[in-house]
PDB file of C-alpha atoms in Angstrom:
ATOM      1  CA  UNK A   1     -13.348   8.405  16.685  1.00  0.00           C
ATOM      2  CA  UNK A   2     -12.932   9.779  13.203  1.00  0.00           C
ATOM      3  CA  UNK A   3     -15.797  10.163  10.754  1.00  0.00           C
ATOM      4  CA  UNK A   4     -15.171   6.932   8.464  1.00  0.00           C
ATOM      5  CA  UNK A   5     -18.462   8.044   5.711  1.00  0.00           C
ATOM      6  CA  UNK A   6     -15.940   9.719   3.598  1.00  0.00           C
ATOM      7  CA  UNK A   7     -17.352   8.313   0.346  1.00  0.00           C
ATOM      8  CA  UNK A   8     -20.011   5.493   0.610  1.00  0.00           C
ATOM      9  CA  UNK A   9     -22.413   4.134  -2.157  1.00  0.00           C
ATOM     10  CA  UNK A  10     -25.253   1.341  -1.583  1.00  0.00           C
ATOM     11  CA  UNK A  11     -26.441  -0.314  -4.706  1.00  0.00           C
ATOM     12  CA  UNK A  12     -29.094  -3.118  -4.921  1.00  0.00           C
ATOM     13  CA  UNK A  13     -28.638  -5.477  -7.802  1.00  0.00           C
ATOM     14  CA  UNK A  14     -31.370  -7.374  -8.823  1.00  0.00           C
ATOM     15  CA  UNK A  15     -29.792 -10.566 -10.347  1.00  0.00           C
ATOM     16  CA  UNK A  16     -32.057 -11.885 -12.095  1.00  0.00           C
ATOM     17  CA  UNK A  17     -33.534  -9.045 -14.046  1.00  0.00           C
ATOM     18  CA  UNK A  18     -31.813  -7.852 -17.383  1.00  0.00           C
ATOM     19  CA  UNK A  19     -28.561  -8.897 -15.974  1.00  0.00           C
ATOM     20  CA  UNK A  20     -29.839 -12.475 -16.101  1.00  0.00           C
ATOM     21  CA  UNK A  21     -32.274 -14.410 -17.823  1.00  0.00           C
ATOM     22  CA  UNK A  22     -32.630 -16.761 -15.135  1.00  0.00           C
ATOM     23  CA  UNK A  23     -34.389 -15.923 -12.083  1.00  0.00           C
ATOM     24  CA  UNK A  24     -32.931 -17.620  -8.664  1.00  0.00           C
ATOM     25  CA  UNK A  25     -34.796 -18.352  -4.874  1.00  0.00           C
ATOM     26  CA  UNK A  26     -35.957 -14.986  -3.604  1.00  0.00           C
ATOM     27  CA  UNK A  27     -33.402 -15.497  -0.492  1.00  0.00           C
ATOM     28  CA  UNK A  28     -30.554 -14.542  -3.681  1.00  0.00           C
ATOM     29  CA  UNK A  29     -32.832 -13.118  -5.581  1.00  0.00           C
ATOM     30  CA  UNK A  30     -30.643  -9.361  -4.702  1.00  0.00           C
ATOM     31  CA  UNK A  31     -27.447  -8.395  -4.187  1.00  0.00           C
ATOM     32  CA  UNK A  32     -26.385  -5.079  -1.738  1.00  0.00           C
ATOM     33  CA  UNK A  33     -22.904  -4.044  -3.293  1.00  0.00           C
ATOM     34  CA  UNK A  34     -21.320  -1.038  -1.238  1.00  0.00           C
ATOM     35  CA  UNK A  35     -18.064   1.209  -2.371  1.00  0.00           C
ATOM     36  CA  UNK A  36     -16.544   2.709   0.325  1.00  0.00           C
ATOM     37  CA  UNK A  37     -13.374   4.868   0.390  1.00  0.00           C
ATOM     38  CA  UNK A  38     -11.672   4.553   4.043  1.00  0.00           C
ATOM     39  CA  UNK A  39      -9.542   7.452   3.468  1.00  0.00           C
ATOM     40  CA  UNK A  40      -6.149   6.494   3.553  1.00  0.00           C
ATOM     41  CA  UNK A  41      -3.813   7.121   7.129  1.00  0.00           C
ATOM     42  CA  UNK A  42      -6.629   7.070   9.017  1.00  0.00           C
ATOM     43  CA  UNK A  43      -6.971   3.822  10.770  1.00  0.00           C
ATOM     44  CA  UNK A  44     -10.876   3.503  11.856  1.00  0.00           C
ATOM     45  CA  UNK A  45     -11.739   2.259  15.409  1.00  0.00           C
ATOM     46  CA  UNK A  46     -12.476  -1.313  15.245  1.00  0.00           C
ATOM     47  CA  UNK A  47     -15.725  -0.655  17.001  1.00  0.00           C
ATOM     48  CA  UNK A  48     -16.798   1.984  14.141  1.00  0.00           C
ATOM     49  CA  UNK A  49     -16.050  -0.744  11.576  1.00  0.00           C
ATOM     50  CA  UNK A  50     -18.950  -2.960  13.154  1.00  0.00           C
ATOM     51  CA  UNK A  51     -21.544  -0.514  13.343  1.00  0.00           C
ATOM     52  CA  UNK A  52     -20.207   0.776   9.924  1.00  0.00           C
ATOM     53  CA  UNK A  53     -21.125  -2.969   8.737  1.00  0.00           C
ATOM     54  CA  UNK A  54     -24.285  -3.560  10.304  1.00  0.00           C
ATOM     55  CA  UNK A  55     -25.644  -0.111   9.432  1.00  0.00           C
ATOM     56  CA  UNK A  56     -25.395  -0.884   5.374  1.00  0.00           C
ATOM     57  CA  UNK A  57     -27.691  -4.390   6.547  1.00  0.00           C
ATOM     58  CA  UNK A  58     -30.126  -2.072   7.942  1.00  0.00           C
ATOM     59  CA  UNK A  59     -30.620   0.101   5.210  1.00  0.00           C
ATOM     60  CA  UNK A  60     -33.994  -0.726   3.231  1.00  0.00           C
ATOM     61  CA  UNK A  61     -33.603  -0.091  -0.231  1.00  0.00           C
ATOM     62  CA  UNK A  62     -36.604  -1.094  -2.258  1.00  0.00           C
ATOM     63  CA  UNK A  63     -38.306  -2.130   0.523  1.00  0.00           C
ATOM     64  CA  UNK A  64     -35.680  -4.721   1.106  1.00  0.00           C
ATOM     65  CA  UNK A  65     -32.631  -4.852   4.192  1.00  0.00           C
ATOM     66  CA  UNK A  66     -30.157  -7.348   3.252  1.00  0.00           C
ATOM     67  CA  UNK A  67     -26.643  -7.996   4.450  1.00  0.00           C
ATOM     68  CA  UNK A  68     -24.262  -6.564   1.727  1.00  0.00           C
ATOM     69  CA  UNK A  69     -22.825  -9.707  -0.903  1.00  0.00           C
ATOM     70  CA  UNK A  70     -20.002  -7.773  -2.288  1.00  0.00           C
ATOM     71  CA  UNK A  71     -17.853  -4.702  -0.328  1.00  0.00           C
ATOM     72  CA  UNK A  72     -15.391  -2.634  -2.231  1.00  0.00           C
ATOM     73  CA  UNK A  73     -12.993  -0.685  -0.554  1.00  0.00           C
ATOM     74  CA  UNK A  74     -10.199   1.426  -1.186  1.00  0.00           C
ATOM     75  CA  UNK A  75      -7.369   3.995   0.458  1.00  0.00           C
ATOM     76  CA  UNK A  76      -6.776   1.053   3.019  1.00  0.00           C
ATOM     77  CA  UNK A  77      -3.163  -0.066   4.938  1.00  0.00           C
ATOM     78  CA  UNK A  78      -2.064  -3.102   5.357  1.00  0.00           C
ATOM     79  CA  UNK A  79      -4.105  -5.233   7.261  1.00  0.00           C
ATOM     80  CA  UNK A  80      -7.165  -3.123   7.498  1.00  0.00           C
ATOM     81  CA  UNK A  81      -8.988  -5.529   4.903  1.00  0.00           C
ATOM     82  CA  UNK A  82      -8.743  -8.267   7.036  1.00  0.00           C
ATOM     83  CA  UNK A  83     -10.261  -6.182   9.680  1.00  0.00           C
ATOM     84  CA  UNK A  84     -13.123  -5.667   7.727  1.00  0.00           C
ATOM     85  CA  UNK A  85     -13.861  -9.641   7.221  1.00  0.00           C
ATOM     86  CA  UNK A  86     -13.520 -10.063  11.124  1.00  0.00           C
ATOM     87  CA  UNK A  87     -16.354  -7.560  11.627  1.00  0.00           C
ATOM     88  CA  UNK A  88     -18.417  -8.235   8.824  1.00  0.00           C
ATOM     89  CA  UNK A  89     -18.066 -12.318   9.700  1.00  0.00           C
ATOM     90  CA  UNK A  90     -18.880 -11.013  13.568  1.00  0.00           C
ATOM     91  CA  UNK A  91     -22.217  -8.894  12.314  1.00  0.00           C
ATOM     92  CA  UNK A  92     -24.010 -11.416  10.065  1.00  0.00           C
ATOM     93  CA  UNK A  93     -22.131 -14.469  10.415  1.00  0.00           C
ATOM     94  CA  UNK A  94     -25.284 -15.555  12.687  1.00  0.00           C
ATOM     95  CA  UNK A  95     -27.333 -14.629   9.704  1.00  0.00           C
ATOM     96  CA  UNK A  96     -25.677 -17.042   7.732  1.00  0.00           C
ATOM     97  CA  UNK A  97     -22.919 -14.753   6.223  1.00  0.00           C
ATOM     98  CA  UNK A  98     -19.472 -16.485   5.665  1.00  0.00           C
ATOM     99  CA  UNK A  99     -17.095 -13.362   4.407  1.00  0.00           C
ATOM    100  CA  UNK A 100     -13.606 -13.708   2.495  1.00  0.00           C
ATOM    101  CA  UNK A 101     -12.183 -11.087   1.062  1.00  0.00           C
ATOM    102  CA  UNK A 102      -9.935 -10.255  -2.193  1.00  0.00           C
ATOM    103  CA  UNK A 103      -7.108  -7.662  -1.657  1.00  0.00           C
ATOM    104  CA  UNK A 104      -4.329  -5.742  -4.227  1.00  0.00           C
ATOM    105  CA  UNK A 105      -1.366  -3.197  -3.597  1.00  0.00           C
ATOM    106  CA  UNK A 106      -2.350  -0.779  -5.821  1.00  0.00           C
ATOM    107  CA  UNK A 107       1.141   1.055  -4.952  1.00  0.00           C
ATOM    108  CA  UNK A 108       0.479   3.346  -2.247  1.00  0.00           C
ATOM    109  CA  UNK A 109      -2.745   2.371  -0.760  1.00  0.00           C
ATOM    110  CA  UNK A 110      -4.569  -0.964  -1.007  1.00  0.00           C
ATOM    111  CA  UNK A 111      -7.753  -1.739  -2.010  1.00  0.00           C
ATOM    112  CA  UNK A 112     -10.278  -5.245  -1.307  1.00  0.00           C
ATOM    113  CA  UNK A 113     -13.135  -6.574  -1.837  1.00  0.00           C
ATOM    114  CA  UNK A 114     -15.134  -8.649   0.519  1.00  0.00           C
ATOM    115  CA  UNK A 115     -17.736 -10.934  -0.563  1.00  0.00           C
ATOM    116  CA  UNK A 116     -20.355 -13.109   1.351  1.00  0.00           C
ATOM    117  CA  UNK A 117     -19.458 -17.025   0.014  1.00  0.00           C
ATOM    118  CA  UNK A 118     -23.409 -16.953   0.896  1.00  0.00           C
ATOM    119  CA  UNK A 119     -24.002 -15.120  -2.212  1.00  0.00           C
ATOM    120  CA  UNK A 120     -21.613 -15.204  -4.543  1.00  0.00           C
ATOM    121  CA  UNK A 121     -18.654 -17.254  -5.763  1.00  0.00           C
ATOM    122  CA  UNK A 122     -15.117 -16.124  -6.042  1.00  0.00           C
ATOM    123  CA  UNK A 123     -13.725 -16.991  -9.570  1.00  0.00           C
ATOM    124  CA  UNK A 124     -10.685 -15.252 -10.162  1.00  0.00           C
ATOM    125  CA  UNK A 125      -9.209 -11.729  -9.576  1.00  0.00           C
ATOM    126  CA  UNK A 126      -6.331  -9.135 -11.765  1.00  0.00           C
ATOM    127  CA  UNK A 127      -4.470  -6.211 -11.315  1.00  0.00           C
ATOM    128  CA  UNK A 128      -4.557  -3.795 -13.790  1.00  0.00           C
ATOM    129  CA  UNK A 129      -2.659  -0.525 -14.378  1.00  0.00           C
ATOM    130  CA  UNK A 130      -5.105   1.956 -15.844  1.00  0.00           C
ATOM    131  CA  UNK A 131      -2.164   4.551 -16.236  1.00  0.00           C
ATOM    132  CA  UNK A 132      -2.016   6.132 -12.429  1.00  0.00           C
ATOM    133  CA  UNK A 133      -2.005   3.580 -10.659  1.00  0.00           C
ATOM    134  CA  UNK A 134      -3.087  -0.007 -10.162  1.00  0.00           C
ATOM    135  CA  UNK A 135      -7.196  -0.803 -10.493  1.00  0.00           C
ATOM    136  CA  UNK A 136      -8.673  -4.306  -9.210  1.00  0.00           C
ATOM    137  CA  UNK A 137     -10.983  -6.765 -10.966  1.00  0.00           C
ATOM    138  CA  UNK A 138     -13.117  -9.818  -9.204  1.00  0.00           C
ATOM    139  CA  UNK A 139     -14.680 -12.059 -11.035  1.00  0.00           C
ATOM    140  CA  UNK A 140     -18.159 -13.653  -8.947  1.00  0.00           C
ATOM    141  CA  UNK A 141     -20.716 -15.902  -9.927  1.00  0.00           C
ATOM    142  CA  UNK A 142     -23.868 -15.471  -8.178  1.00  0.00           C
ATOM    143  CA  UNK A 143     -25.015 -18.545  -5.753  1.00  0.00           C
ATOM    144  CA  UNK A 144     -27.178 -21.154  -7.753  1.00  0.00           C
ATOM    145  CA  UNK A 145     -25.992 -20.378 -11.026  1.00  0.00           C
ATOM    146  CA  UNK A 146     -24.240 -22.402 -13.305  1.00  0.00           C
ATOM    147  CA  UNK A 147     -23.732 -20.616 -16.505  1.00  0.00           C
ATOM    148  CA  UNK A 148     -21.081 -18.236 -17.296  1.00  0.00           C
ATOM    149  CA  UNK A 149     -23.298 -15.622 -18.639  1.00  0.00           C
ATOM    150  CA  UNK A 150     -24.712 -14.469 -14.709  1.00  0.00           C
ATOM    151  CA  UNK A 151     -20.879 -13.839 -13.983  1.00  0.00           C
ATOM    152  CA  UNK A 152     -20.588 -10.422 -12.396  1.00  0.00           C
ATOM    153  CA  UNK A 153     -17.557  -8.450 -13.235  1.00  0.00           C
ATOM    154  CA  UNK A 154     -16.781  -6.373 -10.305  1.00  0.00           C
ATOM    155  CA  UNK A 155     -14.375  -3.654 -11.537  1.00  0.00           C
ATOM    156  CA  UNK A 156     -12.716  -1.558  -8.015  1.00  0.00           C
ATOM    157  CA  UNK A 157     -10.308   2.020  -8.995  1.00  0.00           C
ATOM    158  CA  UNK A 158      -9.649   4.972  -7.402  1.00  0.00           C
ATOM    159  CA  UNK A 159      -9.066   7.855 -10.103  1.00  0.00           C
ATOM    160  CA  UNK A 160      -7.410  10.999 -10.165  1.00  0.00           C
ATOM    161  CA  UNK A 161      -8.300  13.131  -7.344  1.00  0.00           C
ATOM    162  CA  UNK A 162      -8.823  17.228  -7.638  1.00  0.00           C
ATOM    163  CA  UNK A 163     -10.277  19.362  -9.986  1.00  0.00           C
ATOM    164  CA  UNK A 164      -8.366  20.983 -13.045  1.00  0.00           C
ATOM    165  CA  UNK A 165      -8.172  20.785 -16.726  1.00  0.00           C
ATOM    166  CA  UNK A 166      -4.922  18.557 -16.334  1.00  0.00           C
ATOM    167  CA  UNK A 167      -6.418  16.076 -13.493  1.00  0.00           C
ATOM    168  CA  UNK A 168      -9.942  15.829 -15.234  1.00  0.00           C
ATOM    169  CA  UNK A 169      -8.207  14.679 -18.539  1.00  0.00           C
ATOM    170  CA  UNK A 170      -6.351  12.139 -16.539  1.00  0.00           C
ATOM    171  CA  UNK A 171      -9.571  10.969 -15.160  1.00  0.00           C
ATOM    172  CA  UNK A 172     -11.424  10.861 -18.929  1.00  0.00           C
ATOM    173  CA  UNK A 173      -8.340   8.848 -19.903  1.00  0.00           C
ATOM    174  CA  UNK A 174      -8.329   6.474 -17.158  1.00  0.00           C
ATOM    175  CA  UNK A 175     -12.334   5.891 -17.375  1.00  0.00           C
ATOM    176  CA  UNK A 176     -11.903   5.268 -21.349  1.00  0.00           C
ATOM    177  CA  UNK A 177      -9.587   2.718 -20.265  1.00  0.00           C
ATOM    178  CA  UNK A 178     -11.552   1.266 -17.571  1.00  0.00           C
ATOM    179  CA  UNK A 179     -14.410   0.795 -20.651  1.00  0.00           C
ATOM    180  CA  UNK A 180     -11.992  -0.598 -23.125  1.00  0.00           C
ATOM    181  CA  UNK A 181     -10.788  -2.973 -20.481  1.00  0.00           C
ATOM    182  CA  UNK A 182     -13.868  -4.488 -19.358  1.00  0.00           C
ATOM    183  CA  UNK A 183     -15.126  -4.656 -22.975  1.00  0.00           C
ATOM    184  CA  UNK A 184     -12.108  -6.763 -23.660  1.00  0.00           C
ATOM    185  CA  UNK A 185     -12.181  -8.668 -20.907  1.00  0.00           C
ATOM    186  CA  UNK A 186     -15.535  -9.582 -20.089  1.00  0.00           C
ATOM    187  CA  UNK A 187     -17.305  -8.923 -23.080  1.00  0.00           C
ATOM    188  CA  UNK A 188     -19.882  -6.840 -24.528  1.00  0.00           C
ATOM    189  CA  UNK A 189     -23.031  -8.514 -22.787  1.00  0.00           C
ATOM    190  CA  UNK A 190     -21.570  -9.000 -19.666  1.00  0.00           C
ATOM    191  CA  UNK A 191     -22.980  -8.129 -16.298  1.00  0.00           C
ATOM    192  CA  UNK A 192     -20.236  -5.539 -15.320  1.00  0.00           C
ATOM    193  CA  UNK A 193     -20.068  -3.195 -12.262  1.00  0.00           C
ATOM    194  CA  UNK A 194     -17.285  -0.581 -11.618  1.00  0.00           C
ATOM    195  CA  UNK A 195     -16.634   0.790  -8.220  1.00  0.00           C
ATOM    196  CA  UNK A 196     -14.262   2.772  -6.237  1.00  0.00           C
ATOM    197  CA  UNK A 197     -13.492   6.695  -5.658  1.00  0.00           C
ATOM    198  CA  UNK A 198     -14.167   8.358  -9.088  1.00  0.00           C
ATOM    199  CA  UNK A 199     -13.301  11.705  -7.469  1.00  0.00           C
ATOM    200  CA  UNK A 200     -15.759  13.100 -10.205  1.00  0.00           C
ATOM    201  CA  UNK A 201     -16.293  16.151  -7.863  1.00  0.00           C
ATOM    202  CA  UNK A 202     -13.872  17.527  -5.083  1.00  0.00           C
ATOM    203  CA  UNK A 203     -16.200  16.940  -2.579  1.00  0.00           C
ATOM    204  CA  UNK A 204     -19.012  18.971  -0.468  1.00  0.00           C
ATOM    205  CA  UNK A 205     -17.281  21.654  -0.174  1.00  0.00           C
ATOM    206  CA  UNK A 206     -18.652  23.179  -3.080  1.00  0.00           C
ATOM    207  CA  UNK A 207     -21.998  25.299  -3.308  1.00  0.00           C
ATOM    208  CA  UNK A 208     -25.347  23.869  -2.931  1.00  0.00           C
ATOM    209  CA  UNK A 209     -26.761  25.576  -5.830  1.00  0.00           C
ATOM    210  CA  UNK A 210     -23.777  24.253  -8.242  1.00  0.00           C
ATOM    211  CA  UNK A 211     -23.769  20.521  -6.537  1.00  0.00           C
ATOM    212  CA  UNK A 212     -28.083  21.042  -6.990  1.00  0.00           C
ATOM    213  CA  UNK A 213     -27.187  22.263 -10.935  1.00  0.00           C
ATOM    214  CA  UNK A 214     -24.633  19.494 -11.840  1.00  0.00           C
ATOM    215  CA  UNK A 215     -27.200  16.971 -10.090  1.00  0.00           C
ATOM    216  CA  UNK A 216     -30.062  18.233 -12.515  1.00  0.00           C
ATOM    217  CA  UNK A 217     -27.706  18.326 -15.425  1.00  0.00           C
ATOM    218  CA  UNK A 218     -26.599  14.544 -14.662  1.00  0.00           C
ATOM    219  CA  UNK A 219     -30.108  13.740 -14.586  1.00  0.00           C
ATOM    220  CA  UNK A 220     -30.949  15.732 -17.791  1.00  0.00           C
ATOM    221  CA  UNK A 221     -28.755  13.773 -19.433  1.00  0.00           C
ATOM    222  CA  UNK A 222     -29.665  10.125 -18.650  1.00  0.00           C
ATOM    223  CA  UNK A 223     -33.408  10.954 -19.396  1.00  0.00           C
ATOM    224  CA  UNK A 224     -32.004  12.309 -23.366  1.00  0.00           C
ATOM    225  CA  UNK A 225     -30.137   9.008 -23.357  1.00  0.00           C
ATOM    226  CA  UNK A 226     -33.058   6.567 -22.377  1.00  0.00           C
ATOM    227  CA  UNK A 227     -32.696   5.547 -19.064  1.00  0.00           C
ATOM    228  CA  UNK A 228     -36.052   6.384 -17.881  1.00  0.00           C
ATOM    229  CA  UNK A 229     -37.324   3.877 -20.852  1.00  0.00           C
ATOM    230  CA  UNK A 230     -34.685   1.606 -19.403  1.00  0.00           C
ATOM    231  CA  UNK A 231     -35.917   1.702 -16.255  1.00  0.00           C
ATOM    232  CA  UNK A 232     -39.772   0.836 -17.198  1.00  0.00           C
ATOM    233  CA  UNK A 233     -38.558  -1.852 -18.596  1.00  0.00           C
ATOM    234  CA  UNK A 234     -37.582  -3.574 -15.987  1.00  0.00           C
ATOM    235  CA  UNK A 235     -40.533  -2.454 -13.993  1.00  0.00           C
ATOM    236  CA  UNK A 236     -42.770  -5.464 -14.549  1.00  0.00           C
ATOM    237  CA  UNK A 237     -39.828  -7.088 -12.628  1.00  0.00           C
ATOM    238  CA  UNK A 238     -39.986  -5.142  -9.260  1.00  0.00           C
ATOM    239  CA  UNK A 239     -41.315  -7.975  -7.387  1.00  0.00           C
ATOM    240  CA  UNK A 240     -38.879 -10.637  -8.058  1.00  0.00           C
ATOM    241  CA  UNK A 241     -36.463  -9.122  -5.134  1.00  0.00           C
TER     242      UNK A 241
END
């Protein structure tokens, strides 16, 4: 069995904070939205897939373990994405979980994303060519709302990989167009979330003390541009998960 964490991310999305004016039951009060790089050519053991599945349940973010709503994937082969709503359907479908799933060529490699009916409904999904290669956009309304303005935009890429002056100017370009496209698409105020591979850094392999620095730096940076105000902001709201 291979190692299949290659590149995982586990968000909690509060829907009905400053996403949304409206607040919904508690039971859909949050979603769990993972991105999750499978690593192309490497098919994963179908049992690593389930306990893959039921571990990002198990997680308690906020105080709070909920089955994922929304599963982005890329690097996968053909077919894999349907493995992925077999186990996922097989994990939580006693739970109440009904799983489809939403799948591109993005020449080369494929890329999905599987959604819990449960939680969200499917509206529409697009291809995109953000100047590499192909990029992937669902459109989901969450359960028990009606209005267009709780859509979530779920935006799914895989940029340029490596480091470089060359490579990191292909990934600016193909994040600026990432931003223009959503803005165009969806619209200034609405609820947008982009996932994928953003191959920002060329993985683990570099020194603790830089990965420590660049983490600080990040960090440095979103406190200068208000995030921690941001943040309180929304405090009040902590208990509406």
């Amino acid at each position: 069995n291979r190692p299949m964490l290659r590149r995982i991310s586990i968000v909690a999305v509060a829907v009905a904070l400053p996403l949304l004016t409206v607040l919904t039951p508690a039971a859909n009060a949050q979603l769990r939205i993972v991105a999750h790089n499978v690593e192309l050519g490497e098919t994963p053991a179908a049992s690593n897939w389930g306990d893959l599945v039921q571990g990002f349940g198990n997680q308690t973010i906020n105080g709070i373990a909920v089955r994922p709503a929304i599963y982005a994937l890329t690097e996968l082969q053909i077919g894999e994405a349907n493995t992925v709503k077999t186990y996922l359907n097989n994990v939580y479908g006693s739970q109440g979980g009904s799983y489809q799933v939403s799948e591109i060529d993005a020449g080369g490699e494929r890329y999905a994303v599987a959604y819990d009916t449960s939680k969200v409904t499917y509206l529409a999904s697009y291809t995109f060519d953000i100047g590499t290669r192909n990029s992937q956009l669902v459109r989901f309304r969450p359960v028990g709302y009606t209005s267009s303005a709780a859509d979530l935009w779920v935006f799914n890429s895989h940029l340029k990989a490596f480091s470089g002056s060359a490579n990191e100017s292909t990934r600016l370009s193909e994040v600026n167009y990432l931003r223009t496209f959503a803005g165009y698409v969806a619209g200034a105020d609405a609820n947008i979330v982009f996932l994928g591979d953003f191959n920002f850094t060329s993985g683990i392999g570099a020194p603790r003390e830089l990965l420590h620095d660049r983490i600080n730096r990040r960090t440095l940076l979103m406190m200068e541009r208000g995030w921690l105000q941001e943040a309180e902001s929304v405090l009040p709201h902590r208990n509406c998960n």
